[in-house]
Amino acid sequence: MTISPNAESVLRRNPLFAGLTESEMRSLAARVFPKRFSRGELLFSEGDACQGLFLVTTGKIRIFKMSPSGREQILALEGPGSTVAELPVFDGGDYPASASAAEDAEVLFISRKDFQNFCREHPEVALKVIAVVGGRLRRLVGIIEDLSFTTVRQRLIGLLLRLAKEKGKPSKQGLRIELGASHQELAAELGTVRELVSRNLGRLQAEGLIEIEGREIVVKDPAGLRREQAAAE
Amino acid sequence: MTISPNAESVLRRNPLFAGLTESEMRSLAARVFPKRFSRGELLFSEGDACQGLFLVTTGKIRIFKMSPSGREQILALEGPGSTVAELPVFDGGDYPASASAAEDAEVLFISRKDFQNFCREHPEVALKVIAVVGGRLRRLVGIIEDLSFTTVRQRLIGLLLRLAKEKGKPSKQGLRIELGASHQELAAELGTVRELVSRNLGRLQAEGLIEIEGREIVVKDPAGLRREQAAAE
DNA sequence: CCACCCGAGTGACTTTGGTCACTGCCTCCT
DNA sequence: AGGAGGCAGTGACCAAAGTCACTCGGGTGG
Protein backbone atom coordinates (compact mmCIF):
# COMPACT_ATOMS: atom_id res chain seq x y z
CA MET A 1 0.00 0.00 0.00
CA THR A 2 1.11 3.53 -0.72
CA ILE A 3 1.30 5.98 2.13
CA SER A 4 -1.39 8.60 1.98
CA PRO A 5 -0.10 12.15 1.99
CA ASN A 6 -1.96 14.57 4.20
CA ALA A 7 -4.91 16.46 2.85
CA GLU A 8 -3.18 19.80 2.51
CA SER A 9 -0.35 18.60 0.34
CA VAL A 10 -2.84 16.94 -1.99
CA LEU A 11 -4.92 20.09 -2.22
CA ARG A 12 -1.85 22.06 -2.99
CA ARG A 13 -1.09 19.88 -5.99
CA ASN A 14 -4.42 20.60 -7.60
CA PRO A 15 -4.68 23.45 -10.05
CA LEU A 16 -8.04 24.50 -8.62
CA PHE A 17 -6.48 25.44 -5.33
CA ALA A 18 -3.09 26.73 -6.37
CA GLY A 19 -2.33 30.11 -4.93
CA LEU A 20 -4.31 29.85 -1.70
CA THR A 21 -2.81 31.07 1.56
CA GLU A 22 -1.82 28.74 4.38
CA SER A 23 -4.90 29.51 6.40
CA GLU A 24 -7.28 29.19 3.48
CA MET A 25 -5.73 25.85 2.71
CA ARG A 26 -6.24 24.71 6.28
CA SER A 27 -9.86 25.77 6.36
CA LEU A 28 -10.50 23.86 3.17
CA ALA A 29 -8.60 20.83 4.39
CA ALA A 30 -10.85 20.77 7.44
CA ARG A 31 -13.92 20.27 5.26
CA VAL A 32 -12.57 17.30 3.42
CA PHE A 33 -13.30 13.59 3.92
CA PRO A 34 -10.83 10.93 2.86
CA LYS A 35 -12.37 7.90 1.18
CA ARG A 36 -10.96 4.67 -0.16
CA PHE A 37 -12.14 2.74 -3.17
CA SER A 38 -10.85 -0.61 -4.27
CA ARG A 39 -10.25 -1.52 -7.88
CA GLY A 40 -13.50 -1.57 -9.79
CA GLU A 41 -15.58 0.10 -7.11
CA LEU A 42 -17.97 2.84 -8.24
CA LEU A 43 -17.63 6.41 -6.98
CA PHE A 44 -20.92 7.35 -8.59
CA SER A 45 -23.10 6.47 -11.54
CA GLU A 46 -24.24 8.48 -14.51
CA GLY A 47 -27.46 10.29 -13.74
CA ASP A 48 -26.96 10.32 -9.97
CA ALA A 49 -27.57 13.64 -8.33
CA CYS A 50 -24.23 15.26 -7.71
CA GLN A 51 -23.06 14.87 -4.12
CA GLY A 52 -19.73 16.55 -4.31
CA LEU A 53 -16.25 16.83 -5.69
CA PHE A 54 -13.54 14.18 -5.62
CA LEU A 55 -9.84 14.87 -5.46
CA VAL A 56 -7.58 11.98 -6.32
CA THR A 57 -4.87 11.28 -3.75
CA THR A 58 -3.47 7.97 -4.96
CA GLY A 59 -4.49 5.53 -7.67
CA LYS A 60 -6.47 6.19 -10.82
CA ILE A 61 -10.12 7.02 -11.40
CA ARG A 62 -11.83 6.26 -14.68
CA ILE A 63 -14.69 8.37 -15.90
CA PHE A 64 -16.78 6.42 -18.36
CA LYS A 65 -20.06 5.90 -20.15
CA MET A 66 -21.75 2.53 -20.30
CA SER A 67 -24.02 1.33 -23.09
CA PRO A 68 -27.22 -0.61 -22.44
CA SER A 69 -25.48 -3.71 -23.74
CA GLY A 70 -22.64 -3.34 -21.28
CA ARG A 71 -19.90 -1.83 -23.41
CA GLU A 72 -17.85 0.90 -21.84
CA GLN A 73 -16.26 4.01 -23.24
CA ILE A 74 -13.68 5.75 -21.11
CA LEU A 75 -13.85 9.55 -21.19
CA ALA A 76 -10.93 10.26 -18.89
CA LEU A 77 -8.46 8.68 -16.52
CA GLU A 78 -7.57 10.89 -13.60
CA GLY A 79 -4.49 10.39 -11.46
CA PRO A 80 -3.22 11.98 -8.24
CA GLY A 81 -3.77 15.72 -8.08
CA SER A 82 -6.72 15.71 -10.47
CA THR A 83 -10.32 16.39 -9.65
CA VAL A 84 -13.37 14.45 -10.73
CA ALA A 85 -16.79 16.05 -11.20
CA GLU A 86 -15.90 19.74 -10.99
CA LEU A 87 -18.54 20.52 -13.54
CA PRO A 88 -21.66 19.03 -11.93
CA VAL A 89 -20.55 20.34 -8.56
CA PHE A 90 -20.48 23.74 -10.06
CA ASP A 91 -23.52 23.85 -12.26
CA GLY A 92 -25.68 21.72 -10.02
CA GLY A 93 -26.57 19.23 -12.75
CA ASP A 94 -26.39 15.44 -12.52
CA TYR A 95 -23.19 13.53 -13.08
CA PRO A 96 -23.00 13.13 -16.88
CA ALA A 97 -21.01 9.90 -16.66
CA SER A 98 -19.99 7.24 -14.17
CA ALA A 99 -16.73 6.96 -12.28
CA SER A 100 -14.94 3.97 -10.83
CA ALA A 101 -11.53 3.14 -9.47
CA ALA A 102 -9.20 1.86 -12.19
CA GLU A 103 -6.81 0.84 -9.44
CA ASP A 104 -7.17 0.88 -5.67
CA ALA A 105 -7.49 4.55 -4.93
CA GLU A 106 -7.69 7.14 -2.21
CA VAL A 107 -9.63 10.31 -2.75
CA LEU A 108 -10.65 13.37 -0.82
CA PHE A 109 -14.31 14.18 -0.93
CA ILE A 110 -15.75 17.68 -0.61
CA SER A 111 -19.49 18.07 -0.41
CA ARG A 112 -21.16 20.18 -3.03
CA LYS A 113 -22.31 22.68 -0.47
CA ASP A 114 -18.91 23.15 1.10
CA PHE A 115 -17.29 23.61 -2.26
CA GLN A 116 -19.87 26.13 -3.37
CA ASN A 117 -19.45 28.12 -0.19
CA PHE A 118 -15.73 28.06 -0.68
CA CYS A 119 -16.12 29.34 -4.22
CA ARG A 120 -18.31 32.15 -3.01
CA GLU A 121 -15.53 33.30 -0.68
CA HIS A 122 -12.88 32.85 -3.35
CA PRO A 123 -14.21 34.04 -6.69
CA GLU A 124 -10.89 33.45 -8.39
CA VAL A 125 -11.53 29.73 -8.11
CA ALA A 126 -14.17 30.10 -10.82
CA LEU A 127 -11.42 31.00 -13.27
CA LYS A 128 -9.51 27.87 -12.32
CA VAL A 129 -12.63 25.80 -12.82
CA ILE A 130 -12.92 27.17 -16.34
CA ALA A 131 -9.35 26.18 -17.03
CA VAL A 132 -9.91 22.64 -15.79
CA VAL A 133 -13.22 22.19 -17.58
CA GLY A 134 -11.67 23.69 -20.67
CA GLY A 135 -8.92 21.12 -20.69
CA ARG A 136 -11.50 18.40 -20.31
CA LEU A 137 -13.48 19.80 -23.23
CA ARG A 138 -10.45 19.81 -25.47
CA ARG A 139 -9.76 16.19 -24.64
CA LEU A 140 -13.34 15.21 -25.41
CA VAL A 141 -13.04 16.87 -28.79
CA GLY A 142 -9.96 14.73 -29.37
CA ILE A 143 -11.90 11.57 -28.53
CA ILE A 144 -14.65 12.54 -30.96
CA GLU A 145 -12.09 13.16 -33.65
CA ASP A 146 -10.55 9.74 -33.05
CA LEU A 147 -13.84 7.87 -32.99
CA SER A 148 -15.08 9.60 -36.07
CA PHE A 149 -12.00 9.56 -38.28
CA THR A 150 -9.76 6.68 -37.30
CA THR A 151 -9.81 2.90 -37.12
CA VAL A 152 -9.29 0.80 -34.03
CA ARG A 153 -5.82 -0.05 -35.29
CA GLN A 154 -4.84 3.59 -35.56
CA ARG A 155 -6.23 4.42 -32.15
CA LEU A 156 -4.35 1.51 -30.65
CA ILE A 157 -1.14 2.67 -32.27
CA GLY A 158 -1.80 6.14 -30.96
CA LEU A 159 -2.25 4.80 -27.48
CA LEU A 160 0.96 2.77 -27.64
CA LEU A 161 2.95 5.74 -28.87
CA ARG A 162 1.51 7.92 -26.15
CA LEU A 163 2.32 5.41 -23.45
CA ALA A 164 5.81 4.93 -24.84
CA LYS A 165 6.38 8.65 -24.73
CA GLU A 166 4.94 9.10 -21.26
CA LYS A 167 6.47 6.19 -19.45
CA GLY A 168 8.42 4.02 -21.84
CA LYS A 169 11.75 2.68 -20.57
CA PRO A 170 14.60 2.15 -23.02
CA SER A 171 15.63 -1.46 -23.60
CA LYS A 172 17.75 -3.28 -26.17
CA GLN A 173 14.95 -3.59 -28.71
CA GLY A 174 13.15 -0.32 -28.16
CA LEU A 175 10.93 1.42 -25.66
CA ARG A 176 9.38 -0.99 -23.17
CA ILE A 177 6.00 -0.06 -21.75
CA GLU A 178 3.95 -1.72 -19.11
CA LEU A 179 0.24 -1.55 -19.68
CA GLY A 180 -1.22 -1.83 -16.25
CA ALA A 181 -4.54 -2.78 -17.74
CA SER A 182 -6.40 -5.73 -19.23
CA HIS A 183 -7.36 -5.83 -22.88
CA GLN A 184 -10.88 -5.22 -21.70
CA GLU A 185 -9.74 -1.97 -20.16
CA LEU A 186 -7.78 -0.90 -23.23
CA ALA A 187 -10.81 -1.63 -25.36
CA ALA A 188 -12.93 0.68 -23.22
CA GLU A 189 -10.34 3.37 -23.68
CA LEU A 190 -10.32 2.93 -27.45
CA GLY A 191 -14.04 2.54 -27.82
CA THR A 192 -14.06 -1.04 -29.04
CA VAL A 193 -14.11 -4.61 -27.74
CA ARG A 194 -11.59 -6.94 -26.15
CA GLU A 195 -11.16 -9.18 -29.18
CA LEU A 196 -10.15 -6.37 -31.50
CA VAL A 197 -7.48 -5.20 -29.10
CA SER A 198 -6.10 -8.70 -28.92
CA ARG A 199 -6.13 -9.19 -32.67
CA ASN A 200 -4.65 -5.84 -33.52
CA LEU A 201 -1.85 -6.25 -31.02
CA GLY A 202 -1.16 -9.62 -32.58
CA ARG A 203 -1.07 -8.11 -36.05
CA LEU A 204 1.31 -5.37 -35.00
CA GLN A 205 3.60 -7.98 -33.52
CA ALA A 206 3.42 -10.11 -36.66
CA GLU A 207 4.42 -7.04 -38.66
CA GLY A 208 7.46 -6.62 -36.47
CA LEU A 209 6.40 -3.23 -35.13
CA ILE A 210 6.07 -4.31 -31.52
CA GLU A 211 6.96 -7.23 -29.29
CA ILE A 212 4.46 -8.55 -26.78
CA GLU A 213 5.80 -9.97 -23.53
CA GLY A 214 2.90 -10.69 -21.25
CA ARG A 215 1.62 -7.38 -20.02
CA GLU A 216 4.64 -5.55 -21.29
CA ILE A 217 5.08 -4.33 -24.81
CA VAL A 218 8.25 -3.30 -26.56
CA VAL A 219 7.81 -0.66 -29.21
CA LYS A 220 10.39 -1.76 -31.75
CA ASP A 221 9.62 0.61 -34.60
CA PRO A 222 8.05 3.87 -33.50
CA ALA A 223 8.67 5.48 -36.87
CA GLY A 224 6.85 2.64 -38.59
CA LEU A 225 3.97 2.97 -36.18
CA ARG A 226 3.69 6.67 -36.79
CA ARG A 227 3.61 6.04 -40.51
CA GLU A 228 0.76 3.56 -40.06
CA GLN A 229 -1.12 5.97 -37.90
CA ALA A 230 -0.96 8.78 -40.41
CA ALA A 231 -1.81 6.65 -43.43
CA ALA A 232 -5.15 7.36 -45.05
CA GLU A 233 -7.53 8.90 -42.57
CA MET B 1 -32.66 38.83 -46.20
CA THR B 2 -33.63 38.95 -42.59
CA ILE B 3 -33.50 42.28 -40.83
CA SER B 4 -30.65 42.49 -38.39
CA PRO B 5 -31.68 43.40 -34.85
CA ASN B 6 -29.54 45.94 -33.08
CA ALA B 7 -26.53 44.83 -31.10
CA GLU B 8 -28.04 45.35 -27.68
CA SER B 9 -31.07 43.20 -28.23
CA VAL B 10 -28.84 40.37 -29.46
CA LEU B 11 -26.56 40.68 -26.46
CA ARG B 12 -29.55 40.57 -24.19
CA ARG B 13 -30.63 37.23 -25.60
CA ASN B 14 -27.34 35.59 -24.73
CA PRO B 15 -27.02 33.79 -21.42
CA LEU B 16 -23.52 35.19 -20.90
CA PHE B 17 -24.82 38.71 -20.62
CA ALA B 18 -28.17 38.20 -18.95
CA GLY B 19 -28.60 40.42 -15.93
CA LEU B 20 -26.47 43.35 -17.03
CA THR B 21 -27.68 46.90 -16.50
CA GLU B 22 -28.68 49.21 -19.34
CA SER B 23 -25.42 51.13 -19.21
CA GLU B 24 -23.25 48.03 -19.01
CA MET B 25 -25.06 46.69 -22.00
CA ARG B 26 -24.45 49.86 -23.93
CA SER B 27 -20.76 49.93 -23.12
CA LEU B 28 -20.43 46.36 -24.30
CA ALA B 29 -22.47 47.03 -27.41
CA ALA B 30 -20.05 49.81 -28.25
CA ARG B 31 -17.15 47.37 -28.44
CA VAL B 32 -18.83 45.01 -30.84
CA PHE B 33 -18.32 44.64 -34.61
CA PRO B 34 -21.02 43.22 -36.82
CA LYS B 35 -19.80 40.82 -39.48
CA ARG B 36 -21.51 38.89 -42.25
CA PHE B 37 -20.64 35.45 -43.51
CA SER B 38 -22.23 33.76 -46.45
CA ARG B 39 -23.11 30.09 -46.52
CA GLY B 40 -19.96 27.99 -46.32
CA GLU B 41 -17.61 30.80 -45.39
CA LEU B 42 -15.12 30.14 -42.61
CA LEU B 43 -15.15 32.15 -39.39
CA PHE B 44 -11.91 30.55 -38.28
CA SER B 45 -9.95 27.34 -38.62
CA GLU B 46 -8.85 24.81 -36.08
CA GLY B 47 -5.48 25.73 -34.67
CA ASP B 48 -5.75 29.43 -35.44
CA ALA B 49 -4.80 31.70 -32.60
CA CYS B 50 -7.99 32.90 -30.97
CA GLN B 51 -8.98 36.39 -32.10
CA GLY B 52 -12.20 36.82 -30.24
CA LEU B 53 -15.71 35.80 -29.47
CA PHE B 54 -18.61 35.47 -31.91
CA LEU B 55 -22.22 36.05 -31.07
CA VAL B 56 -24.73 34.75 -33.58
CA THR B 57 -27.32 37.29 -34.68
CA THR B 58 -29.00 35.49 -37.56
CA GLY B 59 -28.31 32.24 -39.38
CA LYS B 60 -26.49 29.18 -38.14
CA ILE B 61 -22.83 28.54 -37.40
CA ARG B 62 -21.38 25.05 -37.51
CA ILE B 63 -18.44 24.14 -35.34
CA PHE B 64 -16.65 21.16 -36.80
CA LYS B 65 -13.53 19.07 -37.11
CA MET B 66 -12.08 18.06 -40.44
CA SER B 67 -10.06 14.93 -41.12
CA PRO B 68 -6.98 14.87 -43.34
CA SER B 69 -9.03 13.05 -45.97
CA GLY B 70 -11.68 15.73 -45.97
CA ARG B 71 -14.41 14.20 -43.87
CA GLU B 72 -16.15 16.49 -41.45
CA GLN B 73 -17.60 15.93 -38.02
CA ILE B 74 -19.92 18.56 -36.67
CA LEU B 75 -19.51 19.30 -32.97
CA ALA B 76 -22.22 21.90 -32.62
CA LEU B 77 -24.66 24.04 -34.55
CA GLU B 78 -25.23 27.43 -32.99
CA GLY B 79 -28.19 29.62 -33.79
CA PRO B 80 -29.18 33.20 -32.91
CA GLY B 81 -28.36 34.10 -29.33
CA SER B 82 -25.57 31.58 -28.95
CA THR B 83 -21.89 32.26 -28.69
CA VAL B 84 -19.04 30.58 -30.51
CA ALA B 85 -15.56 30.20 -29.03
CA GLU B 86 -16.16 31.29 -25.44
CA LEU B 87 -13.62 28.79 -24.26
CA PRO B 88 -10.54 29.80 -26.24
CA VAL B 89 -11.35 33.46 -25.66
CA PHE B 90 -11.27 32.75 -22.00
CA ASP B 91 -8.36 30.41 -21.58
CA GLY B 92 -6.25 31.97 -24.28
CA GLY B 93 -5.69 28.70 -26.14
CA ASP B 94 -6.11 28.11 -29.86
CA TYR B 95 -9.46 27.39 -31.41
CA PRO B 96 -9.90 23.62 -30.95
CA ALA B 97 -12.10 23.27 -34.04
CA SER B 98 -13.15 25.19 -37.12
CA ALA B 99 -16.31 27.20 -37.62
CA SER B 100 -18.20 28.09 -40.76
CA ALA B 101 -21.59 29.47 -41.68
CA ALA B 102 -24.14 26.71 -42.20
CA GLU B 103 -26.43 29.35 -43.67
CA ASP B 104 -25.86 32.98 -44.50
CA ALA B 105 -25.23 34.48 -41.11
CA GLU B 106 -24.71 37.68 -39.22
CA VAL B 107 -22.60 37.71 -36.10
CA LEU B 108 -21.25 40.17 -33.60
CA PHE B 109 -17.55 39.98 -33.00
CA ILE B 110 -15.87 40.96 -29.75
CA SER B 111 -12.10 40.97 -29.62
CA ARG B 112 -10.43 38.76 -27.09
CA LYS B 113 -8.97 41.71 -25.27
CA ASP B 114 -12.23 43.59 -25.00
CA PHE B 115 -13.99 40.53 -23.71
CA GLN B 116 -11.33 39.82 -21.15
CA ASN B 117 -11.43 43.38 -19.91
CA PHE B 118 -15.15 43.17 -19.65
CA CYS B 119 -14.88 39.97 -17.63
CA ARG B 120 -12.43 41.60 -15.28
CA GLU B 121 -14.97 44.32 -14.53
CA HIS B 122 -17.79 41.81 -14.24
CA PRO B 123 -16.56 38.72 -12.43
CA GLU B 124 -20.02 37.19 -12.40
CA VAL B 125 -19.64 36.61 -16.13
CA ALA B 126 -17.15 33.85 -15.32
CA LEU B 127 -19.95 31.87 -13.73
CA LYS B 128 -22.01 32.25 -16.87
CA VAL B 129 -19.10 31.07 -18.95
CA ILE B 130 -18.89 27.92 -16.86
CA ALA B 131 -22.57 27.29 -17.45
CA VAL B 132 -22.19 27.70 -21.20
CA VAL B 133 -19.03 25.61 -21.44
CA GLY B 134 -20.64 23.04 -19.18
CA GLY B 135 -23.57 22.66 -21.52
CA ARG B 136 -21.18 22.24 -24.40
CA LEU B 137 -19.26 19.58 -22.52
CA ARG B 138 -22.41 17.62 -21.83
CA ARG B 139 -23.32 17.69 -25.49
CA LEU B 140 -19.87 16.46 -26.50
CA VAL B 141 -20.24 13.54 -24.11
CA GLY B 142 -23.49 12.76 -25.88
CA ILE B 143 -21.74 12.74 -29.25
CA ILE B 144 -19.08 10.37 -27.93
CA GLU B 145 -21.74 8.08 -26.58
CA ASP B 146 -23.49 8.03 -29.95
CA LEU B 147 -20.35 7.44 -31.97
CA SER B 148 -19.16 4.72 -29.69
CA PHE B 149 -22.36 2.80 -29.04
CA THR B 150 -24.75 3.30 -31.93
CA THR B 151 -24.98 2.64 -35.65
CA VAL B 152 -25.44 5.24 -38.37
CA ARG B 153 -29.03 4.10 -38.71
CA GLN B 154 -29.77 4.72 -35.06
CA ARG B 155 -28.11 8.10 -35.10
CA LEU B 156 -30.08 9.08 -38.17
CA ILE B 157 -33.31 8.01 -36.50
CA GLY B 158 -32.33 9.98 -33.44
CA LEU B 159 -31.74 13.05 -35.56
CA LEU B 160 -35.09 12.71 -37.33
CA LEU B 161 -36.95 12.31 -34.06
CA ARG B 162 -35.18 15.32 -32.61
CA LEU B 163 -35.99 17.47 -35.62
CA ALA B 164 -39.58 16.28 -35.59
CA LYS B 165 -39.90 17.25 -31.96
CA GLU B 166 -38.21 20.61 -32.38
CA LYS B 167 -39.81 21.85 -35.53
CA GLY B 168 -42.06 19.22 -36.99
CA LYS B 169 -45.36 20.43 -38.44
CA PRO B 170 -48.39 18.15 -38.24
CA SER B 171 -49.70 16.88 -41.58
CA LYS B 172 -52.12 14.16 -42.68
CA GLN B 173 -49.54 11.40 -42.53
CA GLY B 174 -47.48 12.49 -39.56
CA LEU B 175 -44.99 15.15 -38.55
CA ARG B 176 -43.43 16.91 -41.53
CA ILE B 177 -39.91 18.22 -41.13
CA GLU B 178 -37.82 20.27 -43.45
CA LEU B 179 -34.16 19.46 -43.37
CA GLY B 180 -32.49 22.61 -44.51
CA ALA B 181 -29.34 20.67 -45.27
CA SER B 182 -27.80 18.44 -47.89
CA HIS B 183 -27.08 14.79 -47.22
CA GLN B 184 -23.45 15.79 -47.05
CA GLU B 185 -24.30 18.09 -44.20
CA LEU B 186 -26.36 15.50 -42.36
CA ALA B 187 -23.54 13.03 -42.75
CA ALA B 188 -21.14 15.44 -41.08
CA GLU B 189 -23.56 15.80 -38.24
CA LEU B 190 -23.87 12.04 -37.80
CA GLY B 191 -20.20 11.30 -38.28
CA THR B 192 -20.50 9.32 -41.50
CA VAL B 193 -20.61 9.78 -45.27
CA ARG B 194 -23.16 11.01 -47.75
CA GLU B 195 -23.94 7.59 -49.23
CA LEU B 196 -24.91 6.06 -45.92
CA VAL B 197 -27.35 8.87 -45.20
CA SER B 198 -28.93 8.38 -48.58
CA ARG B 199 -29.19 4.62 -48.21
CA ASN B 200 -30.49 4.66 -44.68
CA LEU B 201 -33.13 7.22 -45.51
CA GLY B 202 -34.15 5.02 -48.39
CA ARG B 203 -34.39 1.98 -46.15
CA LEU B 204 -36.48 3.81 -43.57
CA GLN B 205 -38.86 4.85 -46.32
CA ALA B 206 -39.03 1.31 -47.70
CA GLU B 207 -39.94 0.13 -44.22
CA GLY B 208 -42.81 2.61 -44.13
CA LEU B 209 -41.43 4.53 -41.19
CA ILE B 210 -40.93 7.79 -43.06
CA GLU B 211 -41.87 9.41 -46.36
CA ILE B 212 -39.31 11.35 -48.35
CA GLU B 213 -40.52 14.31 -50.39
CA GLY B 214 -37.54 16.13 -51.76
CA ARG B 215 -35.95 17.96 -48.89
CA GLU B 216 -38.90 17.37 -46.66
CA ILE B 217 -39.50 14.24 -44.65
CA VAL B 218 -42.70 13.02 -43.07
CA VAL B 219 -42.25 10.98 -39.93
CA LYS B 220 -45.04 8.47 -40.29
CA ASP B 221 -44.33 6.16 -37.38
CA PRO B 222 -42.46 7.82 -34.54
CA ALA B 223 -43.17 4.92 -32.19
CA GLY B 224 -41.68 2.49 -34.67
CA LEU B 225 -38.63 4.68 -35.04
CA ARG B 226 -38.14 4.88 -31.31
CA ARG B 227 -38.33 1.10 -31.11
CA GLU B 228 -35.64 0.79 -33.78
CA GLN B 229 -33.47 3.28 -32.01
CA ALA B 230 -33.55 1.44 -28.70
CA ALA B 231 -33.05 -2.02 -30.16
CA ALA B 232 -29.75 -3.70 -29.38
CA GLU B 233 -27.12 -1.19 -28.55
C1' DC C 1 -30.13 27.10 -75.03
C1' DC C 2 -26.48 24.60 -73.67
C1' DA C 3 -22.77 23.36 -70.60
C1' DC C 4 -21.63 22.69 -66.20
C1' DC C 5 -21.99 21.74 -61.48
C1' DC C 6 -24.02 20.04 -57.51
C1' DG C 7 -26.81 17.02 -55.00
C1' DA C 8 -28.95 12.65 -54.83
C1' DG C 9 -29.48 7.63 -55.66
C1' DT C 10 -27.49 3.20 -56.32
C1' DG C 11 -24.96 -1.18 -57.54
C1' DA C 12 -20.87 -3.74 -56.52
C1' DC C 13 -17.37 -4.39 -53.71
C1' DT C 14 -13.80 -4.16 -49.76
C1' DT C 15 -12.60 -3.33 -45.22
C1' DT C 16 -13.52 -2.92 -40.59
C1' DG C 17 -15.93 -3.86 -36.61
C1' DG C 18 -18.27 -6.79 -33.79
C1' DT C 19 -20.26 -11.43 -32.10
C1' DC C 20 -20.08 -16.17 -30.59
C1' DA C 21 -18.05 -20.02 -29.03
C1' DC C 22 -14.46 -22.34 -27.48
C1' DT C 23 -9.55 -23.20 -25.72
C1' DG C 24 -5.80 -22.66 -22.77
C1' DC C 25 -3.44 -20.48 -19.14
C1' DC C 26 -2.66 -18.46 -14.78
C1' DT C 27 -3.59 -17.43 -10.02
C1' DC C 28 -5.88 -17.58 -5.97
C1' DC C 29 -8.64 -19.74 -2.65
C1' DT C 30 -10.08 -23.42 0.14
C1' DA D 1 -4.51 -30.85 -5.07
C1' DG D 2 -8.37 -29.33 -7.33
C1' DG D 3 -11.65 -26.19 -8.87
C1' DA D 4 -13.27 -21.53 -9.99
C1' DG D 5 -12.82 -17.37 -12.23
C1' DG D 6 -10.59 -13.96 -14.82
C1' DC D 7 -7.81 -12.93 -18.84
C1' DA D 8 -5.99 -13.79 -23.39
C1' DG D 9 -5.94 -15.83 -28.15
C1' DT D 10 -8.41 -17.36 -32.12
C1' DG D 11 -11.40 -19.30 -35.86
C1' DA D 12 -15.70 -18.69 -38.17
C1' DC D 13 -19.03 -15.79 -39.04
C1' DC D 14 -21.96 -11.75 -39.96
C1' DA D 15 -23.24 -6.96 -40.16
C1' DA D 16 -22.04 -2.27 -40.65
C1' DA D 17 -19.31 1.17 -42.62
C1' DG D 18 -17.01 3.00 -46.20
C1' DT D 19 -15.27 3.35 -51.21
C1' DC D 20 -15.64 3.77 -56.15
C1' DA D 21 -17.82 4.62 -60.11
C1' DC D 22 -21.48 5.77 -62.38
C1' DT D 23 -26.26 7.79 -63.57
C1' DC D 24 -29.82 11.05 -63.27
C1' DG D 25 -32.04 15.50 -62.67
C1' DG D 26 -32.43 19.87 -61.71
C1' DG D 27 -30.74 24.64 -61.52
C1' DT D 28 -27.71 28.48 -62.81
C1' DG D 29 -25.00 31.30 -65.35
C1' DG D 30 -22.60 32.11 -69.55
XYZ file of C-alpha atoms in Angstrom, chain B residues 55-215:
161
model
C -22.224 36.046 -31.068
C -24.734 34.749 -33.577
C -27.324 37.286 -34.680
C -28.998 35.486 -37.557
C -28.312 32.242 -39.384
C -26.488 29.181 -38.140
C -22.826 28.543 -37.397
C -21.382 25.051 -37.515
C -18.444 24.137 -35.342
C -16.650 21.158 -36.799
C -13.528 19.069 -37.109
C -12.082 18.062 -40.444
C -10.061 14.925 -41.120
C -6.984 14.868 -43.339
C -9.028 13.049 -45.974
C -11.683 15.731 -45.966
C -14.414 14.202 -43.873
C -16.152 16.495 -41.451
C -17.601 15.925 -38.022
C -19.916 18.562 -36.670
C -19.507 19.299 -32.968
C -22.221 21.898 -32.624
C -24.659 24.039 -34.550
C -25.234 27.427 -32.994
C -28.190 29.622 -33.795
C -29.180 33.195 -32.905
C -28.365 34.105 -29.327
C -25.566 31.581 -28.952
C -21.885 32.261 -28.691
C -19.044 30.577 -30.508
C -15.561 30.202 -29.032
C -16.161 31.293 -25.436
C -13.621 28.788 -24.260
C -10.535 29.801 -26.241
C -11.348 33.462 -25.662
C -11.265 32.745 -22.005
C -8.360 30.414 -21.582
C -6.246 31.969 -24.285
C -5.694 28.702 -26.141
C -6.106 28.108 -29.864
C -9.462 27.390 -31.412
C -9.902 23.619 -30.953
C -12.103 23.270 -34.036
C -13.152 25.187 -37.122
C -16.314 27.199 -37.615
C -18.200 28.090 -40.756
C -21.589 29.474 -41.677
C -24.140 26.708 -42.204
C -26.433 29.348 -43.670
C -25.861 32.985 -44.502
C -25.231 34.482 -41.109
C -24.709 37.679 -39.219
C -22.596 37.712 -36.104
C -21.249 40.173 -33.604
C -17.548 39.980 -32.997
C -15.872 40.959 -29.745
C -12.098 40.974 -29.624
C -10.429 38.762 -27.093
C -8.966 41.706 -25.271
C -12.235 43.594 -24.995
C -13.991 40.531 -23.714
C -11.325 39.820 -21.151
C -11.430 43.382 -19.913
C -15.150 43.171 -19.645
C -14.880 39.969 -17.631
C -12.428 41.600 -15.278
C -14.965 44.316 -14.534
C -17.791 41.806 -14.243
C -16.563 38.723 -12.428
C -20.017 37.188 -12.397
C -19.635 36.605 -16.126
C -17.153 33.851 -15.320
C -19.950 31.873 -13.728
C -22.007 32.245 -16.867
C -19.095 31.067 -18.948
C -18.894 27.922 -16.857
C -22.571 27.290 -17.447
C -22.190 27.697 -21.202
C -19.034 25.611 -21.438
C -20.639 23.039 -19.184
C -23.568 22.660 -21.522
C -21.178 22.244 -24.401
C -19.262 19.577 -22.516
C -22.411 17.618 -21.833
C -23.324 17.685 -25.493
C -19.871 16.459 -26.496
C -20.236 13.544 -24.106
C -23.487 12.761 -25.879
C -21.737 12.740 -29.247
C -19.084 10.373 -27.934
C -21.737 8.080 -26.582
C -23.489 8.032 -29.950
C -20.345 7.444 -31.970
C -19.155 4.720 -29.687
C -22.357 2.802 -29.044
C -24.750 3.297 -31.930
C -24.982 2.641 -35.653
C -25.444 5.235 -38.367
C -29.032 4.104 -38.714
C -29.766 4.715 -35.059
C -28.111 8.096 -35.095
C -30.083 9.080 -38.167
C -33.311 8.005 -36.499
C -32.334 9.983 -33.442
C -31.744 13.052 -35.560
C -35.086 12.706 -37.332
C -36.947 12.314 -34.059
C -35.179 15.319 -32.610
C -35.991 17.471 -35.625
C -39.580 16.276 -35.592
C -39.899 17.249 -31.965
C -38.209 20.612 -32.379
C -39.808 21.854 -35.534
C -42.061 19.216 -36.990
C -45.360 20.426 -38.437
C -48.389 18.152 -38.240
C -49.702 16.879 -41.577
C -52.120 14.157 -42.681
C -49.537 11.401 -42.529
C -47.475 12.492 -39.561
C -44.992 15.146 -38.554
C -43.435 16.905 -41.527
C -39.908 18.216 -41.133
C -37.823 20.269 -43.447
C -34.157 19.462 -43.365
C -32.488 22.609 -44.513
C -29.345 20.673 -45.267
C -27.799 18.438 -47.894
C -27.080 14.789 -47.220
C -23.453 15.790 -47.055
C -24.297 18.089 -44.201
C -26.363 15.500 -42.358
C -23.536 13.026 -42.751
C -21.135 15.444 -41.081
C -23.562 15.796 -38.235
C -23.869 12.044 -37.800
C -20.204 11.296 -38.285
C -20.504 9.321 -41.504
C -20.607 9.778 -45.270
C -23.165 11.009 -47.752
C -23.936 7.594 -49.226
C -24.910 6.063 -45.921
C -27.346 8.870 -45.198
C -28.931 8.376 -48.577
C -29.191 4.619 -48.214
C -30.486 4.656 -44.682
C -33.131 7.221 -45.506
C -34.150 5.017 -48.390
C -34.386 1.983 -46.148
C -36.482 3.806 -43.572
C -38.857 4.848 -46.321
C -39.028 1.308 -47.701
C -39.943 0.128 -44.219
C -42.811 2.606 -44.127
C -41.431 4.535 -41.191
C -40.932 7.791 -43.064
C -41.874 9.406 -46.362
C -39.311 11.350 -48.347
C -40.518 14.314 -50.391
C -37.543 16.126 -51.763
C -35.954 17.957 -48.886
